[in-house]
Each structure stands twice: as structure tokens, then as C-alpha cells.
Short mmCIF file of C-alpha atoms and ligand atoms in Angstrom, two decimals:
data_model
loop_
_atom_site.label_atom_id
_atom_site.label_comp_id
_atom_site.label_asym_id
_atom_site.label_seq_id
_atom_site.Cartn_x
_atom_site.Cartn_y
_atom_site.Cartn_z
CA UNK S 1 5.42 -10.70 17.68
CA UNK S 2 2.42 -10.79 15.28
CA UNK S 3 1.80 -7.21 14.25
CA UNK S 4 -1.23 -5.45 13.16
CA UNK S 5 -0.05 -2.27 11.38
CA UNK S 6 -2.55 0.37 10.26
CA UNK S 7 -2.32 2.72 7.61
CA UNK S 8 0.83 0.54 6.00
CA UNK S 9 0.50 2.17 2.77
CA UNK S 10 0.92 6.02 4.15
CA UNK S 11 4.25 7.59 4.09
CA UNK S 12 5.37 6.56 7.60
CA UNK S 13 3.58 3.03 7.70
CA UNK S 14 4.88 1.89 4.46
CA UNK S 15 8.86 2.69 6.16
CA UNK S 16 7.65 1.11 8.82
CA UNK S 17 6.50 -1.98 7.34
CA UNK S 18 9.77 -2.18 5.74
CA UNK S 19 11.63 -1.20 9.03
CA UNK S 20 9.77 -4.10 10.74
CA UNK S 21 10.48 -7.13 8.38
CA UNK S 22 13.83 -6.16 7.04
CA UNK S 23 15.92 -4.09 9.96
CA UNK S 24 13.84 -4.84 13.55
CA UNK S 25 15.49 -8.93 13.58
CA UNK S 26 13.64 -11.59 15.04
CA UNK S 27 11.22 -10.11 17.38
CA UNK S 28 8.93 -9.87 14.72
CA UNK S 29 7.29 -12.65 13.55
CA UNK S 30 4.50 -11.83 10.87
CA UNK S 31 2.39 -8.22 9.57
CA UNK S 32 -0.34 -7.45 9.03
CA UNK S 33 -1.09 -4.34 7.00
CA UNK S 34 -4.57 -2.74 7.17
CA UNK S 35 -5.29 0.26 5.24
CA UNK S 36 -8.64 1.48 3.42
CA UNK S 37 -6.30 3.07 0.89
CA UNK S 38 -7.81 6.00 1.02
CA UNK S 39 -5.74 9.06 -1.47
CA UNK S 40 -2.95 8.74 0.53
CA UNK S 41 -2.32 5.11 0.68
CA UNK S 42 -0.40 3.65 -2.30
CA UNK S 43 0.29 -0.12 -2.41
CA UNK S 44 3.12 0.31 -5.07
CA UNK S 45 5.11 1.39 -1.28
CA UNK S 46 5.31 -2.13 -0.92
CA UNK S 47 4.73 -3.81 -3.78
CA UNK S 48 8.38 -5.55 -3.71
CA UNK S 49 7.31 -7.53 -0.49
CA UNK S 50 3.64 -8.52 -1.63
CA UNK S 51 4.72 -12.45 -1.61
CA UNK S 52 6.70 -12.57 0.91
CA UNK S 53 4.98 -15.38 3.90
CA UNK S 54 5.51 -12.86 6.76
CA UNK S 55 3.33 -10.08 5.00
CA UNK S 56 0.19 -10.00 4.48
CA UNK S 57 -2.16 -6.79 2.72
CA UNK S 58 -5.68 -6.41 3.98
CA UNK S 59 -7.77 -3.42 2.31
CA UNK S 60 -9.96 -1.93 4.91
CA UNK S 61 -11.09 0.26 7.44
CA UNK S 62 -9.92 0.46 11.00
CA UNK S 63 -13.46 1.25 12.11
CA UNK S 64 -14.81 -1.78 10.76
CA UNK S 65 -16.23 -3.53 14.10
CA UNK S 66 -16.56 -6.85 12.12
CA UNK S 67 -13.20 -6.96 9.90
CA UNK S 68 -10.88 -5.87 12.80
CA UNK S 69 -11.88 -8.04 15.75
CA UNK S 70 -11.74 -10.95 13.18
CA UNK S 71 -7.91 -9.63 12.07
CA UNK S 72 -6.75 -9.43 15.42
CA UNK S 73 -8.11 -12.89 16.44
CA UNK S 74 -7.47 -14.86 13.19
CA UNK S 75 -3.66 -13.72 13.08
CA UNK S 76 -3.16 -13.75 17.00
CA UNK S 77 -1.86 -10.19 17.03
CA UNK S 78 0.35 -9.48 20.10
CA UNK S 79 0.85 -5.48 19.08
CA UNK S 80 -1.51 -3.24 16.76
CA UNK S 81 0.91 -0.18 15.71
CA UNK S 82 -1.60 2.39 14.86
CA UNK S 83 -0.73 5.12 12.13
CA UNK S 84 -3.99 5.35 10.23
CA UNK S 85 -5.38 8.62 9.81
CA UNK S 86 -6.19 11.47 7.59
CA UNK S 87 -2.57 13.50 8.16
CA UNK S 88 -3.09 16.58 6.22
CA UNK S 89 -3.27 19.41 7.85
CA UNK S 90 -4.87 21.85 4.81
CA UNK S 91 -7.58 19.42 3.95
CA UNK S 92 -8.64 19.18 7.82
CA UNK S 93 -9.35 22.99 7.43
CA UNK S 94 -11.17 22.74 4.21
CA UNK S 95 -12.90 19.09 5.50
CA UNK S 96 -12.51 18.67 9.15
CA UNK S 97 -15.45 15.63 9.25
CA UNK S 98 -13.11 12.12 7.85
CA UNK S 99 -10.65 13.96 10.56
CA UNK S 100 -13.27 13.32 12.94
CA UNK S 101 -14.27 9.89 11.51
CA UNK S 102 -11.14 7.70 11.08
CA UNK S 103 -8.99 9.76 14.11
CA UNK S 104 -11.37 9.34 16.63
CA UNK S 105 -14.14 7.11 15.83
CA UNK S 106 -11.65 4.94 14.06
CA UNK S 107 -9.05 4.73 17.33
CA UNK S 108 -12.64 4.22 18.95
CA UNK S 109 -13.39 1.36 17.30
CA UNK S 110 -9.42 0.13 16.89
CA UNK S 111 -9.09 0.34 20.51
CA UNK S 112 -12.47 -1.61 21.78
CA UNK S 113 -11.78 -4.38 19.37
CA UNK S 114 -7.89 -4.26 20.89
CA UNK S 115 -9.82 -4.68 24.78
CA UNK S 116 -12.44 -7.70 23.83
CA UNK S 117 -9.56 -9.63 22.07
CA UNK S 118 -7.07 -8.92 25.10
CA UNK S 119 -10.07 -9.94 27.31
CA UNK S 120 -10.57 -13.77 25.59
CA UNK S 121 -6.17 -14.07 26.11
CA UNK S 122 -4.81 -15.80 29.13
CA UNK S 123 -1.29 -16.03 30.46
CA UNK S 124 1.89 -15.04 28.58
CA UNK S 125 -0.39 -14.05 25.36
CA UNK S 126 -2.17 -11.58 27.19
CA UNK S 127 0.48 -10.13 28.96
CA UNK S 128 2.37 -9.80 25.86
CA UNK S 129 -0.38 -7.76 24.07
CA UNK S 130 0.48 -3.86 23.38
CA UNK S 131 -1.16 -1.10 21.37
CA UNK S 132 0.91 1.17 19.95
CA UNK S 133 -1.04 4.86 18.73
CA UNK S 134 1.13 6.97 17.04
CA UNK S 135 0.25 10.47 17.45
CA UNK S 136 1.98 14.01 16.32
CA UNK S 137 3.65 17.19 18.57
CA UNK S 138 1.07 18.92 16.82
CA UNK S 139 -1.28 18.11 19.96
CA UNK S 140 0.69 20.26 22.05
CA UNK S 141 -0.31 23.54 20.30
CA UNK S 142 2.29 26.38 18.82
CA UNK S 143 5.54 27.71 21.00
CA UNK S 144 7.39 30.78 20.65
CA UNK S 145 10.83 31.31 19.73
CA UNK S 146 12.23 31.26 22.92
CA UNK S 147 9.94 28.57 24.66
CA UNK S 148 11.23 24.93 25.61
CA UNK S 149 10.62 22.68 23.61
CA UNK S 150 6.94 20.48 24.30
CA UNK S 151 7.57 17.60 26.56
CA UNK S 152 5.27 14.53 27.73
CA UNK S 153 3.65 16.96 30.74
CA UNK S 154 3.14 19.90 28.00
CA UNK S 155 -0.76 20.44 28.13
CA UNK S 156 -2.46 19.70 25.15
CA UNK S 157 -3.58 22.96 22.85
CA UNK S 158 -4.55 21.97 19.29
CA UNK S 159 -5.26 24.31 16.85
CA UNK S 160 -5.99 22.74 13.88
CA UNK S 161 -9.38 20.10 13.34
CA UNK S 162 -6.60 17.44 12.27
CA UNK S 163 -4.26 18.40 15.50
CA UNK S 164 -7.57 18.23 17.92
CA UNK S 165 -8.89 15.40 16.19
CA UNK S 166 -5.34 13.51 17.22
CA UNK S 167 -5.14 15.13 20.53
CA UNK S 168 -8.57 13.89 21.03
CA UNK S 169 -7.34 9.83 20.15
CA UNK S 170 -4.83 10.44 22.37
CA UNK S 171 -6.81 10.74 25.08
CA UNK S 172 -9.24 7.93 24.23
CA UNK S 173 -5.77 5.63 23.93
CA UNK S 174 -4.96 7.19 27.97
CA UNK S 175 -8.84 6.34 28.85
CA UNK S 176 -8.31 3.06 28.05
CA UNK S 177 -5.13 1.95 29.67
CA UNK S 178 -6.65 4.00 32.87
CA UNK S 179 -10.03 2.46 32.76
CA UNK S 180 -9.69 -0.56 31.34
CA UNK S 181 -6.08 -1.42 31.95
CA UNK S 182 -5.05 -1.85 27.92
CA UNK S 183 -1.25 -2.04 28.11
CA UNK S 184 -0.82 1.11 25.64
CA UNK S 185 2.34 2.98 24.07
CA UNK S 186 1.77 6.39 22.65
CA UNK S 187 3.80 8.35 20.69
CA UNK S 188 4.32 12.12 19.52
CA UNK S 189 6.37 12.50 17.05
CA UNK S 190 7.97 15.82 15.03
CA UNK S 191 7.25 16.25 10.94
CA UNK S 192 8.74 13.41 9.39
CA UNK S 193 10.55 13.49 6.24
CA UNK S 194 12.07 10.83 3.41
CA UNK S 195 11.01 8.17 0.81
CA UNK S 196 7.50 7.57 0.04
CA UNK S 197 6.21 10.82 1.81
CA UNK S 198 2.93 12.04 -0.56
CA UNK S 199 3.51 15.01 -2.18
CA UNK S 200 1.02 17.13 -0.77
CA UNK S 201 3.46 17.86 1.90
CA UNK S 202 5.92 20.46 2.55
CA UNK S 203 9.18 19.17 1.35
CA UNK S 204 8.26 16.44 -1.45
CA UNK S 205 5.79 18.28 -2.76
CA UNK S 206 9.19 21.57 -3.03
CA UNK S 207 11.38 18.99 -4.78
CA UNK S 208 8.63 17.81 -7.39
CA UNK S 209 7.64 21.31 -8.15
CA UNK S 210 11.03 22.45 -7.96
CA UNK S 211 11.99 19.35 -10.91
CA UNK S 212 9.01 20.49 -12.71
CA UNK S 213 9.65 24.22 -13.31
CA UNK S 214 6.63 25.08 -11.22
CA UNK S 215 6.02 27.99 -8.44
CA UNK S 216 7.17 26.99 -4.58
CA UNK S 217 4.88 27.92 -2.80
CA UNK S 218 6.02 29.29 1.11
CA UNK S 219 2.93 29.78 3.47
CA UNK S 220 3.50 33.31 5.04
CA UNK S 221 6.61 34.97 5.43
CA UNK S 222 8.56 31.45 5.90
CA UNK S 223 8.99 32.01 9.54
CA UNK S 224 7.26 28.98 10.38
CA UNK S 225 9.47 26.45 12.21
CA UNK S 226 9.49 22.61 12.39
CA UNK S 227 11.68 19.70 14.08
CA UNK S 228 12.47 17.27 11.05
CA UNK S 229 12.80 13.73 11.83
CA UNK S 230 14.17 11.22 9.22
CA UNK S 231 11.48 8.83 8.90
CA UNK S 232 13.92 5.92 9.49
CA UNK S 233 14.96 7.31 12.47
CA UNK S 234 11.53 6.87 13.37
CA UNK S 235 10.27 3.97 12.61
CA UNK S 236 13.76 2.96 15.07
CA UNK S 237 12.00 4.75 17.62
CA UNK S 238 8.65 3.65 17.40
CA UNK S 239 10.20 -0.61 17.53
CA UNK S 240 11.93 0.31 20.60
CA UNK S 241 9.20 1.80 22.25
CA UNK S 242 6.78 -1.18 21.04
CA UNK S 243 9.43 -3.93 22.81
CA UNK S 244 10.86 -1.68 25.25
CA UNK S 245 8.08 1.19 26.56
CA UNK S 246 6.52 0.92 29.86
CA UNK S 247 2.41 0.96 29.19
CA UNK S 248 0.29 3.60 29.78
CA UNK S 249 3.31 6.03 29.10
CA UNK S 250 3.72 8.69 26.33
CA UNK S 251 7.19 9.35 24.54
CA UNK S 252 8.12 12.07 22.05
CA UNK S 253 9.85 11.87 19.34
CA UNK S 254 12.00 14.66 18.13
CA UNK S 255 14.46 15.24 15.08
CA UNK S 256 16.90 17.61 16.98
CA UNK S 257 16.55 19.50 13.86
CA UNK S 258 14.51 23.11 14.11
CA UNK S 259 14.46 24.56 10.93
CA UNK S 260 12.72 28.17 9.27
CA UNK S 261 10.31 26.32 6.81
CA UNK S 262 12.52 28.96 3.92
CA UNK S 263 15.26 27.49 5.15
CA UNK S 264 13.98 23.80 4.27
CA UNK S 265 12.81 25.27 0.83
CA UNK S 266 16.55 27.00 0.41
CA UNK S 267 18.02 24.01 1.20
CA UNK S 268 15.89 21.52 -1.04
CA UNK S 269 16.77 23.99 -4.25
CA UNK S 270 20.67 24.38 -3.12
CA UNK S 271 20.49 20.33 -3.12
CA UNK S 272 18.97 19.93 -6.49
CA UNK S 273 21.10 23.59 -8.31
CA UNK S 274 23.79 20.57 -7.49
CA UNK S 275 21.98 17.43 -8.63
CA UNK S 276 19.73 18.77 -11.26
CA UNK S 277 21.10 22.18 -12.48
CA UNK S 278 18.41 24.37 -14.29
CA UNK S 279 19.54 26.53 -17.65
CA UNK S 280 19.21 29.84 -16.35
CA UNK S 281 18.30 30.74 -13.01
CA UNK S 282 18.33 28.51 -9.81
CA UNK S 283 15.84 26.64 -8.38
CA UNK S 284 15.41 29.51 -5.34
CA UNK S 285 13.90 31.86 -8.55
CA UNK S 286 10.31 29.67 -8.33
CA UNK S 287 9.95 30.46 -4.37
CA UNK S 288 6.66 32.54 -3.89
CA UNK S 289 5.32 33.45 -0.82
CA UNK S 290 1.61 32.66 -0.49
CA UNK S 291 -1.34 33.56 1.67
CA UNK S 292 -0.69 32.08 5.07
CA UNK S 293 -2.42 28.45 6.23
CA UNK S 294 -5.44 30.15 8.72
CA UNK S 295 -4.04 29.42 12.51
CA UNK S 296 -0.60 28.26 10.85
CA UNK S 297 1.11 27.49 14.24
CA UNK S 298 3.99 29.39 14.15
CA UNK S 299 7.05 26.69 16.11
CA UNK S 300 7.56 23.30 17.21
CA UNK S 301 9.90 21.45 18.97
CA UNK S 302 10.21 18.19 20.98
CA UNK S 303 12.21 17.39 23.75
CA UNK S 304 13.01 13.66 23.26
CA UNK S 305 14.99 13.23 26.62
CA UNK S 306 12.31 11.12 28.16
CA UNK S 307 12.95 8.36 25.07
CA UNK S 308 16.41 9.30 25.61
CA UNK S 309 17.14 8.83 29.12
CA UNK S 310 14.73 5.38 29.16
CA UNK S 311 15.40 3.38 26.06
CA UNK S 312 18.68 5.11 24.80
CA UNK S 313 17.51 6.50 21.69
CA UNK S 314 18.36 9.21 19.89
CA UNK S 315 18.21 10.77 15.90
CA UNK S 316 20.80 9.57 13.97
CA UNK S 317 20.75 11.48 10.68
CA UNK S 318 21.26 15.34 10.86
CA UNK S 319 18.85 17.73 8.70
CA UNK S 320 21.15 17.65 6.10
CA UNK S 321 22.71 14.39 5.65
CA UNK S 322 18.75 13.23 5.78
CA UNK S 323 17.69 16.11 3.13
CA UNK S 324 20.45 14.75 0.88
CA UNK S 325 19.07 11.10 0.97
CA UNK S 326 15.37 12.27 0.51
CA UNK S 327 16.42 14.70 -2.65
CA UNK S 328 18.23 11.33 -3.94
CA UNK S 329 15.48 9.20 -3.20
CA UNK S 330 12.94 11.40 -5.18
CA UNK S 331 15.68 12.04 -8.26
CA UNK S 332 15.78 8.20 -8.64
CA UNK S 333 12.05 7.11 -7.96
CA UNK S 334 10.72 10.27 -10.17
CA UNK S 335 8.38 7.32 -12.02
CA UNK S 336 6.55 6.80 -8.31
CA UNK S 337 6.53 10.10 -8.39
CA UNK S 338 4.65 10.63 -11.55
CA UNK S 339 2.27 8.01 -11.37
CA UNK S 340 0.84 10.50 -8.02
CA UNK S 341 0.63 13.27 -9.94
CA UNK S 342 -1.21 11.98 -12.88
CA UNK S 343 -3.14 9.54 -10.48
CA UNK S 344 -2.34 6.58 -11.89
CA UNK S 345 -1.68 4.77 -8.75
CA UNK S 346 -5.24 5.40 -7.66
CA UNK S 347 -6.96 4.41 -11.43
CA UNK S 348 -4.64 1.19 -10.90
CA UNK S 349 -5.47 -0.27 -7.57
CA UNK S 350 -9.84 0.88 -8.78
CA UNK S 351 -8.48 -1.92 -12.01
CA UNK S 352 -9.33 0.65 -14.60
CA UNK S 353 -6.44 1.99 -17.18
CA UNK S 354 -5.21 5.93 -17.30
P1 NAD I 1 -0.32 9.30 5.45
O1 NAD I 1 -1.45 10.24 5.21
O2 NAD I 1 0.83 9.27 4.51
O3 NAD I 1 -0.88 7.80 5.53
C1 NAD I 1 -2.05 7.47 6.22
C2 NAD I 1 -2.45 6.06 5.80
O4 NAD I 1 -3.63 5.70 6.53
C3 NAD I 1 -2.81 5.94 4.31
O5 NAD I 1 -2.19 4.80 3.76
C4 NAD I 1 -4.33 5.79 4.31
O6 NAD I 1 -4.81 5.02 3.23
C5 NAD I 1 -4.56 5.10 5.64
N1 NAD I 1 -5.92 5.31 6.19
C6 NAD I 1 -6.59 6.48 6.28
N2 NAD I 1 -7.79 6.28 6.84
C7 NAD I 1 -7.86 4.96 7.15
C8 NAD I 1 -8.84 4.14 7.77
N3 NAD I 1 -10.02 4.65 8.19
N4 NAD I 1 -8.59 2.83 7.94
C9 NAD I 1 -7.42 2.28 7.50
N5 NAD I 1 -6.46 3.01 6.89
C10 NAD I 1 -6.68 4.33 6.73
O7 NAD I 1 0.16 9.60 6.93
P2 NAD I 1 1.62 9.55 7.56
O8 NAD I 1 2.29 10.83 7.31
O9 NAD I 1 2.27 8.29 7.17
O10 NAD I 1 1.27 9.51 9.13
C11 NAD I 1 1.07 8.28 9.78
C12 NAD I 1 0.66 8.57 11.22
O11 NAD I 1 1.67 9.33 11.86
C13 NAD I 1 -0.63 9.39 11.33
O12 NAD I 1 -1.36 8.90 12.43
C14 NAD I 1 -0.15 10.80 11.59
O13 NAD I 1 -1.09 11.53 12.33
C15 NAD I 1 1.11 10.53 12.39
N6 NAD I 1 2.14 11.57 12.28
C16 NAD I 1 2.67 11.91 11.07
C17 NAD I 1 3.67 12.85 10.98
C18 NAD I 1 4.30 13.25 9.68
O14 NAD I 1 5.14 14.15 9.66
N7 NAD I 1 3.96 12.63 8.57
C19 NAD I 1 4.12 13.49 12.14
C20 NAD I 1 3.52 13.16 13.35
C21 NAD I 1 2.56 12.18 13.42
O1 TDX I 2 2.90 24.26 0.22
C1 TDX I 2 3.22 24.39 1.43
N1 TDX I 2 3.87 25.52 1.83
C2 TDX I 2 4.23 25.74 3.13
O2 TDX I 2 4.81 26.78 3.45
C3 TDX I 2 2.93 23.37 2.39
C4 TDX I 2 2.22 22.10 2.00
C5 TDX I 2 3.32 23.61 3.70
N2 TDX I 2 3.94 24.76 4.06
C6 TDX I 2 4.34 24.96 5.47
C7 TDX I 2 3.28 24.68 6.51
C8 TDX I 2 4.09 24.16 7.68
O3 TDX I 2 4.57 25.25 8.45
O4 TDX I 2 5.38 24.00 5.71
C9 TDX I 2 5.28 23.46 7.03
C10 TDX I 2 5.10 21.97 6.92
O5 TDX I 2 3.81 21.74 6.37
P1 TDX I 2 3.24 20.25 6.13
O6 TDX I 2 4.25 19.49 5.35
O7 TDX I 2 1.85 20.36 5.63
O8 TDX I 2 3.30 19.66 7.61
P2 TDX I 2 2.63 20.15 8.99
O9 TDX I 2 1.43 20.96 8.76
O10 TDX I 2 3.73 20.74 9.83
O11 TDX I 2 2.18 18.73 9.60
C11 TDX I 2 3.04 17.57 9.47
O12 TDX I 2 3.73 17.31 10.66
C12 TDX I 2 2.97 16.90 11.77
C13 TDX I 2 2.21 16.33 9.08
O13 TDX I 2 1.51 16.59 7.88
C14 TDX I 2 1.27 15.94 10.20
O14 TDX I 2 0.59 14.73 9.86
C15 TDX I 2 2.08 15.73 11.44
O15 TDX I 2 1.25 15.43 12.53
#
């Protein structure tokens, strides 16, 4: 397969990348990695496979109606795995319009260039042709403590500009399979977690802190709950759907791991009191509880059985075993880590010096 992935620089496209040319075997064939690089893209995520002959970078924007249709026709792309998108929920509330712009005009544009170059394929080539959108639980709304967990027939309910601006791709990606018979995958993942993950998220962003002496801050009371999923767990997931998936079908993705979001933040400083032991007081000492993230949802969960039952797959790391790796990833790339925080990666790729 000649892959088109999107957003290859974010957190879960740059594992996946990897995933794809070093773990997936032969199926794959060559990628292609489009990303506008906007603050959350960083090419030093893949910097150690820039000359290899099955890789290739491209900086731009999936909306671009002239740059993509020339992408997918040039390098003959049988499968566009699309994870470009603004991700954060926070800045959607304080910014909801690039939500808007590269979620849903962007899939838009991603997915009418994806029809016109199925339409000018014939035989084998054209059956072959999938598009992959990769899309969050988040688009299901919030559950109580006590409801099931959201499965492919939960109605959508999204509360947040980024979660309706996903929910509303998602039904764009249905629209087209239905109407115009584009052999799609999607896919609704839990919160990822693990190496490369920007640290304007939950749990890097309580590790760096937590290294750097500063307050952790816990939205709320802490009562919030999430289903982690190791991000190489994913990326597992999301090949085996891509070969394996029937189009026009939805599968979640779920960690199997529902955790209080103060019992992440416990759990991070318990990991580094052992790694990284502060003089004085533990880590737990710089929690703070903050005002809450307006319409924080308050649970989710995914039931993965569907993914499960069809393709066999299933998480393989636990919350801790996959904690323990991320806290050791971030110990030993703490240089990555600083050149986010003091923006150097951004002044480099712009050419211009700190
Ligand atoms: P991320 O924010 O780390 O990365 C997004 C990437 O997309 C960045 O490299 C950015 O430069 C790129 N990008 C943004 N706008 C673009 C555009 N217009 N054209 C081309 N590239 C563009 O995000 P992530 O956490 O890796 O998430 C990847 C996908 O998975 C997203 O679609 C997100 O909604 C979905 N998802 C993420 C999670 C999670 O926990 N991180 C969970 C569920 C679903
Ligand atoms: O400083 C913080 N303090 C805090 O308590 C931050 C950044 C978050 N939180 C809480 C909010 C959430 O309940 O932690 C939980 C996780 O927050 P995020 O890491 O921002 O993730 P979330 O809002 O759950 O969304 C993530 O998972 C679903 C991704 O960012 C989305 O892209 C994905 O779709």
C-alpha cells in the first residue's frame, strides 16, 4: 500500500508513521506524510527516518484543493489515514474557528479530492483504495458513572466546539461512503497516551511540570474520568482496521483502562517519587485543583467489542505498565522536551535561531 498520512508530525501520527514503516511488515509499501505543521506538529518526531526511500515529508495543508489531488495522484495512494486536526480541547473553547476550518472544511476538501482520484482508478487499484478518518469517543458526548460504555450505535452528543467539529467530519466521512460509495474506515478512539504526546495535554504536560517544580494543575475536583489507550496499541488498531475493516463501518477503540483524572496525576508523581525523587516533599505536594474546563464532560468509556469480535484486537499494555513506559520515555527525551517549552522546535523549522 502507498499511504497518505495526515497530520504525521502530531502525537499520534508521528507513532503511527513509525508503526507503519518499522512494525506493520510488508503491506506497506511507501508514506507519505502531510502536515501544515501547525504548533502541534514537530518534525524532530521523525527526524531519524527523514532519508529513508519509503518516507517522504510534505509541508502542507489538507485543505489545499491543488496540493492534495496532485499528492494522491503523483504517489498512487491506495489509503489516506487521516489524523490531521486541531486536537485540543481548551483552545477549541477559547478559538473554536481553525476547529471549524481544518476538521471539517479540511475532511471536506480531504475527502472530495479522495472521490475524483478514486473516480480516474480502474480495476484492482480502485478497489483497493480506502480512507481511513480517525475520529475521538469524544463525539459521543459525557456518560455517567454507571452508564455502558459508548458503542458504534451510541448517538452522537458533542459538547465541546473541537468534539462537534469531529462529530461533524464524521458524518461528512458516512455521507460519502453512502452517497458516493467511498470505501471508508472510521475510527473512535479513547485519550491516547505515550511518546511524543505535546505537552499541553493532561499527562505529559503532569510529568514536565511535575520535573520542573511547578503547580499540577487538576481541572475540578479530579472526578473526571477517561479510558487511556497506549498510543502503540493504537496505531495496532488503526493498521488492522485499514487492511482488515469492512467500508462504510465505524470501530472504537478503547484502552480498557477508566481512570479518575487524580488518579492519573497520583500515579504520574508515585512513578517519578521513584525515578526522580524530590528533596523534601513528593511530587503529589504541587497538585492544585483549578477552576473547572466550562462543559468538562464528566466520563468516558468505549466498548471495543465490535473491533474485538471482528478483527481480534484487543489493548495490550495495562494503565500502568503503559504509564511506566511514557514516564521513562519523557525522563530520557527531557531535551525534546525542552526544545517545546522554550519553542525552539518551532523558531527551527521558521530557519531562524533561539
Ligand atoms: P496533534 O494535535 O498532536 O497533531 C495534529 C497534527 O495535525 C499536527 O502535526 C498538526 O501540525 C497537523 N495539522 C493540523 N492542522 C492541519 C492541516 N490543516 N493540514 C495538515 N496538517 C494539519 O493530534 P493527535 O493527538 O496526534 O491526534 C491525531 C488525531 O487523532 C486527531 O484527528 C484527533 O482528533 C484524533 N484523536 C486524538 C486523541 C488523543 O488522545 N490524542 C484521541 C482521540 C482521537
Ligand atoms: O491541565 C489539565 N488539567 C486537567 O485536569 C489538563 C490539560 C487537563 N485536565 C483534565 C481534562 C480532562 O478531563 O484531564 C483530562 C484529559 O484532558 P486532555 O489531556 O486535555 O484530554 P481530553 O480533553 O480528554 O481530550 C483528549 O482525548 C480525546 C484529546 O486531547 C482529544 O484530541 C481526544 O479526542
Amino acid at each position: 500500500m502507498k499511504i497518505l498520512v495526515t497530520g504525521g508530525c502530531g502525537f499520534i501520527g508521528s507513532n503511527l508513521v513509525r508503526y507503519l514503516l518499522e512494525e506493520a511488515g510488508e503491506g506497506v509499501e511507501k508514506i507519505v506524510n502531510l502536515d501544515l505543521l501547525t504548533y502541534a506538529g514537530n518534525p524532530a518526531n521523525l527526524s531519524d527516518l527523514e532519508n529513508r526511500d519509503d518516507y517522504t515529508f510534505v509541508q502542507g495543508d489538507i485543505g489545499d484543493t491543488e496540493l492534495v489531488p496532485r499528492l494522491l495522484k503523483e504517489h498512487e495512494v491506495d489509503l489516506v489515514m487521516n489524523l490531521a486536526a486541531e486536537s485540543h480541547v481548551d483552545r477549541s473553547i477559547d478559538s473554536p474557528e481553525p476547529f471549524i476550518q481544518t476538521n471539517v472544511t479540511g475532511t471536506l476538501r480531504l475527502l472530495e479530492a479522495a472521490r475524483h482520484h478514486v473516480a480516474e482508478r480502474s480495476g484492482e487499484a480502485k478497489d483497493r483504495f480506502r480512507f481511513q478518518h480517525i475520529s475521538t469517543d469524544e463525539v459521543y458526548g459525557s456518560l455517567d458513572r454507571d452508564e455502558p460504555a459508548f458503542t458504534e450505535k451510541t448517538p452522537f452528543a458533542p459538547n465541546s466546539p473541537y468534539a462537534a467539529s469531529k462529530a461533524s467530519a464524521d458524518f461528512l466521512v458516512r455521507a460519502y461512503h453512502h452517497t458516493f460509495g467511498l470505501a471508508t474506515l472510521t475510527t473512535n478512539c479513547s485519550n491516547n497516551y505515550g511518546s511524543f504526546h505535546f505537552p499541553e495535554k493532561l499527562i505529559p504536560l503532569i510529568i514536565l511540570n511535575a520535573l520542573e517544580g511547578r503547580p499540577l494543575p487538576i481541572y475540578g475536583d479530579g472526578s473526571n474520568i477517561r479510558d487511556w489507550l497506549y498510543v502503540g496499541d493504537h496505531c495496532r488498531a488503526l493498521w488492522l482496521v485499514a487492511t482488515r475493516g469492512r467500508p462504510g463501518e465505524t470501530y472504537n477503540i478503547g484502552g480498557d483502562s477508566e481512570r479518575t483524572n487524580i488518579d492519573i496525576v497520583r500515579t504520574i508523581c508515585r512513578l517519578l517519587d521513584e525515578r526522580r525523587p524530590r528533596p523534601g516533599k513528593g511530587y503529589e505536594s504541587l497538585i492544585e485543583f483549578v477552576k473547572d474546563r466550562p462543559g468538562h464532560d464528566q466520563r468516558y468509556a468505549v466498548d471495543f467489542s465490535k473491533l474485538n469480535a471482528e478483527l481480534g484486537w484487543s489493548p495490550t499494555q495495562t494503565l500502568e505498565s503503559g504509564l511506566e513506559k511514557t514516564v521513562d520515555w519523557y525522563l530520557e527525551h527531557l531535551d525534546w522536551c525542552r526544545d517545546i517549552t522554550n519553542n525552539n522546535y518551532q523558531r527551527q523549522r521558521l530557519g531562524t535561531t533561539p
